[in-house]
Short mmCIF file of C-alpha atoms in Angstrom, two decimals:
data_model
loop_
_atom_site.label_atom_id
_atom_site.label_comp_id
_atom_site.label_asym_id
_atom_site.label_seq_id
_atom_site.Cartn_x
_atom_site.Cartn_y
_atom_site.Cartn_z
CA UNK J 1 229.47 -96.02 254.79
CA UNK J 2 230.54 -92.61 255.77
CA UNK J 3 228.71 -90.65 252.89
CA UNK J 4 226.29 -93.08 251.69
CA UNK J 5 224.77 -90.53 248.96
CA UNK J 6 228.42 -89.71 247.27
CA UNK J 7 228.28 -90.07 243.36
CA UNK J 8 232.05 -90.56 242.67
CA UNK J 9 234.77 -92.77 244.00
CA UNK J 10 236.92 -91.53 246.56
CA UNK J 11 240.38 -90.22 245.50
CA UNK J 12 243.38 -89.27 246.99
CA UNK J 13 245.85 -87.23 246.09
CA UNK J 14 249.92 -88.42 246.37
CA UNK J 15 251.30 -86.17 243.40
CA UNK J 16 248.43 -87.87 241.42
CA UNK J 17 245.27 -89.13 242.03
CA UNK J 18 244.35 -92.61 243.30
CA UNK J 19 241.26 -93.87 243.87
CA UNK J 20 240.57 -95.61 247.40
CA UNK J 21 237.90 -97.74 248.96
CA UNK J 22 238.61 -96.20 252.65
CA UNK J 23 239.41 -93.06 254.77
CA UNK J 24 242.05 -92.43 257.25
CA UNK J 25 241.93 -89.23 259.25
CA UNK J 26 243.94 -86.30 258.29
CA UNK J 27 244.11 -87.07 254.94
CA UNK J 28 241.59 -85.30 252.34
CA UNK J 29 240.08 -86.30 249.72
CA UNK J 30 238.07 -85.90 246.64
CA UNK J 31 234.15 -86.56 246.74
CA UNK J 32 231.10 -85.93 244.39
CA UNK J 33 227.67 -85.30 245.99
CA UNK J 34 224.79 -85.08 243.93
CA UNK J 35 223.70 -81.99 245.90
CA UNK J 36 224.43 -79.95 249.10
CA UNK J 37 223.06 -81.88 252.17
CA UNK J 38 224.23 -81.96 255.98
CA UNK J 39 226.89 -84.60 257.05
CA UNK J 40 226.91 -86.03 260.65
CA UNK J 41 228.99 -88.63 261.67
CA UNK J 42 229.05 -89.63 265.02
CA UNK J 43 232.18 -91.28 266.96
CA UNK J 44 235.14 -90.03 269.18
CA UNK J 45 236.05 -86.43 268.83
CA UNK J 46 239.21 -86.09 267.28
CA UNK J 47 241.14 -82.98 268.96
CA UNK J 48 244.63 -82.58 267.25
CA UNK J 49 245.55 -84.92 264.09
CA UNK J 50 249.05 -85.03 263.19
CA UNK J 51 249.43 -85.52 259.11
CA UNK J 52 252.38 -86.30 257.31
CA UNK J 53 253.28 -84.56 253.93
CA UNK J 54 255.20 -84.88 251.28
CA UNK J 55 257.78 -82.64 249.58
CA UNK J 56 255.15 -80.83 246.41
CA UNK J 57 251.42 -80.87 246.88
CA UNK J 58 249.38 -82.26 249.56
CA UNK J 59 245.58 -82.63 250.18
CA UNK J 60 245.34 -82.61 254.13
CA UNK J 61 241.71 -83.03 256.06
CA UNK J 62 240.89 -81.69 259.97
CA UNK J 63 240.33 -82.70 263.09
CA UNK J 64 236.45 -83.00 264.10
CA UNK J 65 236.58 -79.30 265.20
CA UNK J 66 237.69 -76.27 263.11
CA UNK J 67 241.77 -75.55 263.13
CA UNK J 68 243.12 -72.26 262.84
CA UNK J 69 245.50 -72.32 260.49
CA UNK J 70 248.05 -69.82 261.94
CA UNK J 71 247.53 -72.61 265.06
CA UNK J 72 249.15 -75.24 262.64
CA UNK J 73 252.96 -76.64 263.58
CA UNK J 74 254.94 -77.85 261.40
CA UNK J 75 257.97 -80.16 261.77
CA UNK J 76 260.62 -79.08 260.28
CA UNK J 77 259.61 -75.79 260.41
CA UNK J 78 259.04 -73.43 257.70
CA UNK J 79 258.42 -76.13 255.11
CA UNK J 80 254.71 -74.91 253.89
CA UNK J 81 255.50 -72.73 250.78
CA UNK J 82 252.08 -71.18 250.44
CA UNK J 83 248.73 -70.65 251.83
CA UNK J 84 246.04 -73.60 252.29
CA UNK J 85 243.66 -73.65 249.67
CA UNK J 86 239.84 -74.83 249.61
CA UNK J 87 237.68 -75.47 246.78
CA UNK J 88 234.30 -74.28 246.35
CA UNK J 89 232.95 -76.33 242.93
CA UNK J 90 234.08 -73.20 240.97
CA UNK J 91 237.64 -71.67 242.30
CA UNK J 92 240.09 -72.27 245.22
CA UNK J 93 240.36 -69.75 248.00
CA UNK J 94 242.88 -69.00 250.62
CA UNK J 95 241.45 -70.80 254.04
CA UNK J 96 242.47 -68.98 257.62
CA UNK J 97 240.88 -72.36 258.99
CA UNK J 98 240.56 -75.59 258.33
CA UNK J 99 237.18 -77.28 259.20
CA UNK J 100 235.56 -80.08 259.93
CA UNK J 101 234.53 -82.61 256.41
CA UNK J 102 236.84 -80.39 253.93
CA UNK J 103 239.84 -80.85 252.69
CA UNK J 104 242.59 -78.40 252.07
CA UNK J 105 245.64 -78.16 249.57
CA UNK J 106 248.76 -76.87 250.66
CA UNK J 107 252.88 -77.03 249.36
CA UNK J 108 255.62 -78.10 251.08
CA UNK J 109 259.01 -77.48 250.25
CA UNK J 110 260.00 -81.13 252.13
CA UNK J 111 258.86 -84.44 253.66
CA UNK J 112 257.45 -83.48 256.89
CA UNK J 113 254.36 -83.38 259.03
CA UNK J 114 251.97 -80.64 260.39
CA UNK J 115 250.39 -80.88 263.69
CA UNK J 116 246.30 -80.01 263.27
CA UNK J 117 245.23 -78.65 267.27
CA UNK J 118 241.44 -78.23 267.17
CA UNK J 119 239.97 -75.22 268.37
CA UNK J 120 239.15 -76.98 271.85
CA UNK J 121 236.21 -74.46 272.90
CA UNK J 122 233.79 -76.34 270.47
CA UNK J 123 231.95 -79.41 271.80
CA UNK J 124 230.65 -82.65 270.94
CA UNK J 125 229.32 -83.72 267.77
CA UNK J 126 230.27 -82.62 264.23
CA UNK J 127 228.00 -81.14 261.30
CA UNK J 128 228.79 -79.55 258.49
CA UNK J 129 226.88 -78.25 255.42
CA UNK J 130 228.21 -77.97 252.00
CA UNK J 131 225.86 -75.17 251.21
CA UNK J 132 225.35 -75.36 247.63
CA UNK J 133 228.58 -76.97 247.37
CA UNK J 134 227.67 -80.60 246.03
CA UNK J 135 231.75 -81.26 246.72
CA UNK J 136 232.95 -82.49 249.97
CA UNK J 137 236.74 -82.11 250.30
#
């Protein structure tokens, strides 16, 4: 309903992948598109998302508005072991934010959760183009 035009399934990723027939927030997933396009979903704004993670890899989504990733708190502290990675179709790249329709992995060194805060001085509704990324995250 969300992404009516997606060409894959919908998977998630809990140390392996597993496909699902709905969304939760905070969580990201994997998504084909058949090409880059706008997404706009309309519905309550979504300030702050708390996520929880598990000890390895995670795949972790955003709030409606961007996060700052140095804004990020997580409980216990100090258990993220390395940067938070996006993927662009062709390689991963260290992300200073998180935003809005993308999905992020990180590492944690334990069972845990991080605390997403928005970046409050946006407003309203969310967009987001994949560019000519035909992957949404």
């Amino acid at each position: 309903v969300l992404y009516p035009s997606v060409v894959s399934k919908a998977f998630a990723y809990t140390g392996f992948y597993t496909e699902v027939d709905s969304l939760t927030n905070g969580t990201g997933y994997w998504l084909k598109f058949p090409s880059a396009q706008d997404v706009l979903i309309e519905g309550e704004v979504r300030f702050a998302d708390t996520v929880a993670v598990y000890k390895g890899w995670n795949v972790v989504g955003s709030p409606t508005l961007t996060v700052l990733v140095a804004d990020i708190v997580q409980s216990p502290d100090s258990i993220v072991v390395t940067s938070y990675f996006s993927y662009d179709g062709a390689s991963y790249n260290v992300a200073d934010t998180l935003r809005p329709h993308n999905g992020y992995w990180v590492r944690v060194k334990a069972d845990g959760t991080l605390i997403l805060p928005s970046t409050t001085s946006q407003a309203g509704r969310s967009s987001h183009s994949e560019g000519n990324n035909p992957y949404v995250r």
